[in-house]
């Protein structure tokens, strides 16, 4: 994962995890855009609700 950016659009909830931070990353399989796209922060372990993922650079 390369960068993280906060949007007004909320991530899909995962258990009690809630967030509006999105990660710009390249997937293992490229369906479009050479595999680059947005990934919800709620799908990444670590960090707190409504905060960026620790250790990732903000856009």
mmCIF file of N, CA and C in Angstrom:
data_model
loop_
_atom_site.group_PDB
_atom_site.id
_atom_site.type_symbol
_atom_site.label_atom_id
_atom_site.label_comp_id
_atom_site.label_asym_id
_atom_site.label_seq_id
_atom_site.Cartn_x
_atom_site.Cartn_y
_atom_site.Cartn_z
ATOM 1 N N UNK A 1 0.834 -1.166 0.000
ATOM 2 C CA UNK A 1 0.000 0.000 0.000
ATOM 3 C C UNK A 1 0.885 1.236 0.000
ATOM 4 N N UNK A 2 0.482 2.193 -0.737
ATOM 5 C CA UNK A 2 1.336 3.346 -0.938
ATOM 6 C C UNK A 2 0.938 4.561 -0.105
ATOM 7 N N UNK A 3 -0.306 4.976 -0.209
ATOM 8 C CA UNK A 3 -0.723 6.223 0.444
ATOM 9 C C UNK A 3 -2.133 6.072 1.004
ATOM 10 N N UNK A 4 -2.486 6.990 1.888
ATOM 11 C CA UNK A 4 -3.818 6.976 2.477
ATOM 12 C C UNK A 4 -4.405 8.387 2.399
ATOM 13 N N UNK A 5 -5.705 8.454 2.158
ATOM 14 C CA UNK A 5 -6.382 9.736 1.971
ATOM 15 C C UNK A 5 -7.741 9.686 2.649
ATOM 16 N N UNK A 6 -8.132 10.789 3.302
ATOM 17 C CA UNK A 6 -9.435 10.865 3.968
ATOM 18 C C UNK A 6 -10.469 11.432 2.997
ATOM 19 N N UNK A 7 -11.624 10.756 2.905
ATOM 20 C CA UNK A 7 -12.730 11.180 2.054
ATOM 21 C C UNK A 7 -13.985 11.385 2.899
ATOM 22 N N UNK A 8 -14.993 12.020 2.306
ATOM 23 C CA UNK A 8 -16.301 12.117 2.958
ATOM 24 C C UNK A 8 -17.044 10.790 2.890
ATOM 25 N N UNK A 9 -16.652 9.904 1.976
ATOM 26 C CA UNK A 9 -17.305 8.611 1.794
ATOM 27 C C UNK A 9 -16.815 7.617 2.843
ATOM 28 N N UNK A 10 -17.742 7.067 3.622
ATOM 29 C CA UNK A 10 -17.390 6.120 4.673
ATOM 30 C C UNK A 10 -17.050 4.762 4.088
ATOM 31 N N UNK A 11 -16.083 4.067 4.713
ATOM 32 C CA UNK A 11 -15.730 2.690 4.340
ATOM 33 C C UNK A 11 -16.876 1.746 4.679
ATOM 34 N N UNK A 12 -16.941 0.598 4.019
ATOM 35 C CA UNK A 12 -17.886 -0.428 4.470
ATOM 36 C C UNK A 12 -17.500 -0.845 5.900
ATOM 37 N N UNK A 13 -18.462 -0.934 6.819
ATOM 38 C CA UNK A 13 -18.129 -1.327 8.194
ATOM 39 C C UNK A 13 -17.642 -2.771 8.255
ATOM 40 N N UNK A 14 -16.695 -3.022 9.150
ATOM 41 C CA UNK A 14 -16.194 -4.369 9.413
ATOM 42 C C UNK A 14 -16.269 -4.563 10.916
ATOM 43 N N UNK A 15 -17.227 -5.361 11.381
ATOM 44 C CA UNK A 15 -17.448 -5.497 12.816
ATOM 45 C C UNK A 15 -17.748 -4.127 13.406
ATOM 46 N N UNK A 16 -16.959 -3.717 14.412
ATOM 47 C CA UNK A 16 -17.153 -2.390 15.017
ATOM 48 C C UNK A 16 -16.254 -1.331 14.381
ATOM 49 N N UNK A 17 -15.451 -1.717 13.378
ATOM 50 C CA UNK A 17 -14.536 -0.770 12.723
ATOM 51 C C UNK A 17 -15.305 0.175 11.806
ATOM 52 N N UNK A 18 -15.042 1.475 11.967
ATOM 53 C CA UNK A 18 -15.652 2.516 11.137
ATOM 54 C C UNK A 18 -14.545 3.477 10.716
ATOM 55 N N UNK A 19 -14.588 3.938 9.463
ATOM 56 C CA UNK A 19 -13.547 4.836 9.000
ATOM 57 C C UNK A 19 -13.952 5.505 7.701
ATOM 58 N N UNK A 20 -13.274 6.600 7.380
ATOM 59 C CA UNK A 20 -13.463 7.255 6.087
ATOM 60 C C UNK A 20 -12.115 7.518 5.430
ATOM 61 N N UNK A 21 -11.096 6.762 5.838
ATOM 62 C CA UNK A 21 -9.791 6.817 5.205
ATOM 63 C C UNK A 21 -9.703 5.698 4.176
ATOM 64 N N UNK A 22 -9.105 6.013 3.024
ATOM 65 C CA UNK A 22 -8.966 5.051 1.921
ATOM 66 C C UNK A 22 -7.507 4.935 1.538
ATOM 67 N N UNK A 23 -7.066 3.733 1.186
ATOM 68 C CA UNK A 23 -5.683 3.471 0.818
ATOM 69 C C UNK A 23 -5.572 3.363 -0.696
ATOM 70 N N UNK A 24 -4.600 4.044 -1.287
ATOM 71 C CA UNK A 24 -4.318 3.964 -2.722
ATOM 72 C C UNK A 24 -3.239 2.903 -2.882
ATOM 73 N N UNK A 25 -3.573 1.797 -3.523
ATOM 74 C CA UNK A 25 -2.669 0.655 -3.566
ATOM 75 C C UNK A 25 -2.788 -0.079 -4.889
ATOM 76 N N UNK A 26 -1.826 -0.930 -5.165
ATOM 77 C CA UNK A 26 -1.859 -1.744 -6.379
ATOM 78 C C UNK A 26 -2.168 -3.176 -5.982
ATOM 79 N N UNK A 27 -3.223 -3.739 -6.593
ATOM 80 C CA UNK A 27 -3.634 -5.101 -6.301
ATOM 81 C C UNK A 27 -2.745 -6.139 -6.971
ATOM 82 N N UNK A 28 -2.915 -7.390 -6.568
ATOM 83 C CA UNK A 28 -2.152 -8.493 -7.146
ATOM 84 C C UNK A 28 -2.586 -8.797 -8.575
ATOM 85 N N UNK A 29 -3.849 -8.535 -8.873
ATOM 86 C CA UNK A 29 -4.400 -8.781 -10.203
ATOM 87 C C UNK A 29 -4.892 -7.454 -10.763
ATOM 88 N N UNK A 30 -4.517 -7.169 -12.011
ATOM 89 C CA UNK A 30 -4.891 -5.898 -12.640
ATOM 90 C C UNK A 30 -6.090 -6.092 -13.556
ATOM 91 N N UNK A 31 -7.245 -5.550 -13.153
ATOM 92 C CA UNK A 31 -8.437 -5.562 -13.999
ATOM 93 C C UNK A 31 -8.539 -4.264 -14.778
ATOM 94 N N UNK A 32 -8.018 -3.179 -14.211
ATOM 95 C CA UNK A 32 -8.021 -1.862 -14.851
ATOM 96 C C UNK A 32 -6.943 -1.013 -14.186
ATOM 97 N N UNK A 33 -6.495 0.022 -14.858
ATOM 98 C CA UNK A 33 -5.525 0.983 -14.294
ATOM 99 C C UNK A 33 -4.265 0.319 -13.749
ATOM 100 N N UNK A 34 -3.816 -0.742 -14.400
ATOM 101 C CA UNK A 34 -2.623 -1.477 -13.945
ATOM 102 C C UNK A 34 -2.771 -2.022 -12.529
ATOM 103 N N UNK A 35 -3.999 -2.205 -12.066
ATOM 104 C CA UNK A 35 -4.264 -2.750 -10.743
ATOM 105 C C UNK A 35 -4.346 -1.724 -9.630
ATOM 106 N N UNK A 36 -4.131 -0.435 -9.944
ATOM 107 C CA UNK A 36 -4.195 0.609 -8.917
ATOM 108 C C UNK A 36 -5.636 0.980 -8.601
ATOM 109 N N UNK A 37 -5.914 1.185 -7.315
ATOM 110 C CA UNK A 37 -7.255 1.578 -6.908
ATOM 111 C C UNK A 37 -7.335 1.843 -5.419
ATOM 112 N N UNK A 38 -8.536 2.179 -4.969
ATOM 113 C CA UNK A 38 -8.783 2.527 -3.567
ATOM 114 C C UNK A 38 -9.204 1.298 -2.781
ATOM 115 N N UNK A 39 -8.714 1.190 -1.545
ATOM 116 C CA UNK A 39 -9.006 0.069 -0.649
ATOM 117 C C UNK A 39 -9.428 0.657 0.691
ATOM 118 N N UNK A 40 -10.525 0.169 1.289
ATOM 119 C CA UNK A 40 -11.013 0.765 2.541
ATOM 120 C C UNK A 40 -10.123 0.446 3.748
ATOM 121 N N UNK A 41 -9.876 1.455 4.569
ATOM 122 C CA UNK A 41 -9.038 1.289 5.764
ATOM 123 C C UNK A 41 -9.653 0.316 6.766
ATOM 124 N N UNK A 42 -10.968 0.114 6.736
ATOM 125 C CA UNK A 42 -11.600 -0.829 7.672
ATOM 126 C C UNK A 42 -11.171 -2.265 7.394
ATOM 127 N N UNK A 43 -10.604 -2.535 6.241
ATOM 128 C CA UNK A 43 -10.155 -3.893 5.887
ATOM 129 C C UNK A 43 -8.714 -4.148 6.306
ATOM 130 N N UNK A 44 -8.077 -3.159 6.980
ATOM 131 C CA UNK A 44 -6.689 -3.268 7.425
ATOM 132 C C UNK A 44 -6.674 -3.289 8.948
ATOM 133 N N UNK A 45 -5.938 -4.224 9.526
ATOM 134 C CA UNK A 45 -5.856 -4.261 10.988
ATOM 135 C C UNK A 45 -4.902 -3.175 11.472
ATOM 136 N N UNK A 46 -5.188 -2.624 12.610
ATOM 137 C CA UNK A 46 -4.359 -1.563 13.188
ATOM 138 C C UNK A 46 -5.049 -0.225 13.072
ATOM 139 N N UNK A 47 -4.735 0.649 13.984
ATOM 140 C CA UNK A 47 -5.354 1.971 13.964
ATOM 141 C C UNK A 47 -6.667 1.984 14.717
ATOM 142 N N UNK A 48 -7.237 3.169 14.804
ATOM 143 C CA UNK A 48 -8.497 3.371 15.523
ATOM 144 C C UNK A 48 -9.572 3.850 14.571
ATOM 145 N N UNK A 49 -10.813 3.781 15.021
ATOM 146 C CA UNK A 49 -11.912 4.306 14.221
ATOM 147 C C UNK A 49 -11.674 5.779 13.918
ATOM 148 N N UNK A 50 -11.983 6.158 12.692
ATOM 149 C CA UNK A 50 -11.922 7.541 12.220
ATOM 150 C C UNK A 50 -10.513 8.141 12.279
ATOM 151 N N UNK A 51 -9.478 7.282 12.187
ATOM 152 C CA UNK A 51 -8.089 7.743 12.139
ATOM 153 C C UNK A 51 -7.371 7.042 10.991
ATOM 154 N N UNK A 52 -6.281 7.669 10.513
ATOM 155 C CA UNK A 52 -5.505 7.046 9.445
ATOM 156 C C UNK A 52 -4.814 5.789 9.968
ATOM 157 N N UNK A 53 -4.330 4.970 9.057
ATOM 158 C CA UNK A 53 -3.626 3.730 9.419
ATOM 159 C C UNK A 53 -2.189 4.100 9.783
ATOM 160 N N UNK A 54 -1.735 3.726 10.989
ATOM 161 C CA UNK A 54 -0.379 4.074 11.416
ATOM 162 C C UNK A 54 0.665 3.517 10.440
ATOM 163 N N UNK A 55 1.679 4.340 10.160
ATOM 164 C CA UNK A 55 2.785 3.897 9.321
ATOM 165 C C UNK A 55 2.600 4.140 7.829
ATOM 166 N N UNK A 56 1.424 4.602 7.405
ATOM 167 C CA UNK A 56 1.201 4.885 5.993
ATOM 168 C C UNK A 56 1.245 6.384 5.746
ATOM 169 N N UNK A 57 1.832 6.765 4.632
ATOM 170 C CA UNK A 57 1.973 8.175 4.271
ATOM 171 C C UNK A 57 0.647 8.759 3.805
ATOM 172 N N UNK A 58 0.287 9.922 4.324
ATOM 173 C CA UNK A 58 -0.929 10.617 3.871
ATOM 174 C C UNK A 58 -0.670 11.281 2.522
ATOM 175 N N UNK A 59 -1.720 11.353 1.705
ATOM 176 C CA UNK A 59 -1.627 12.045 0.418
ATOM 177 C C UNK A 59 -1.643 13.538 0.620
#
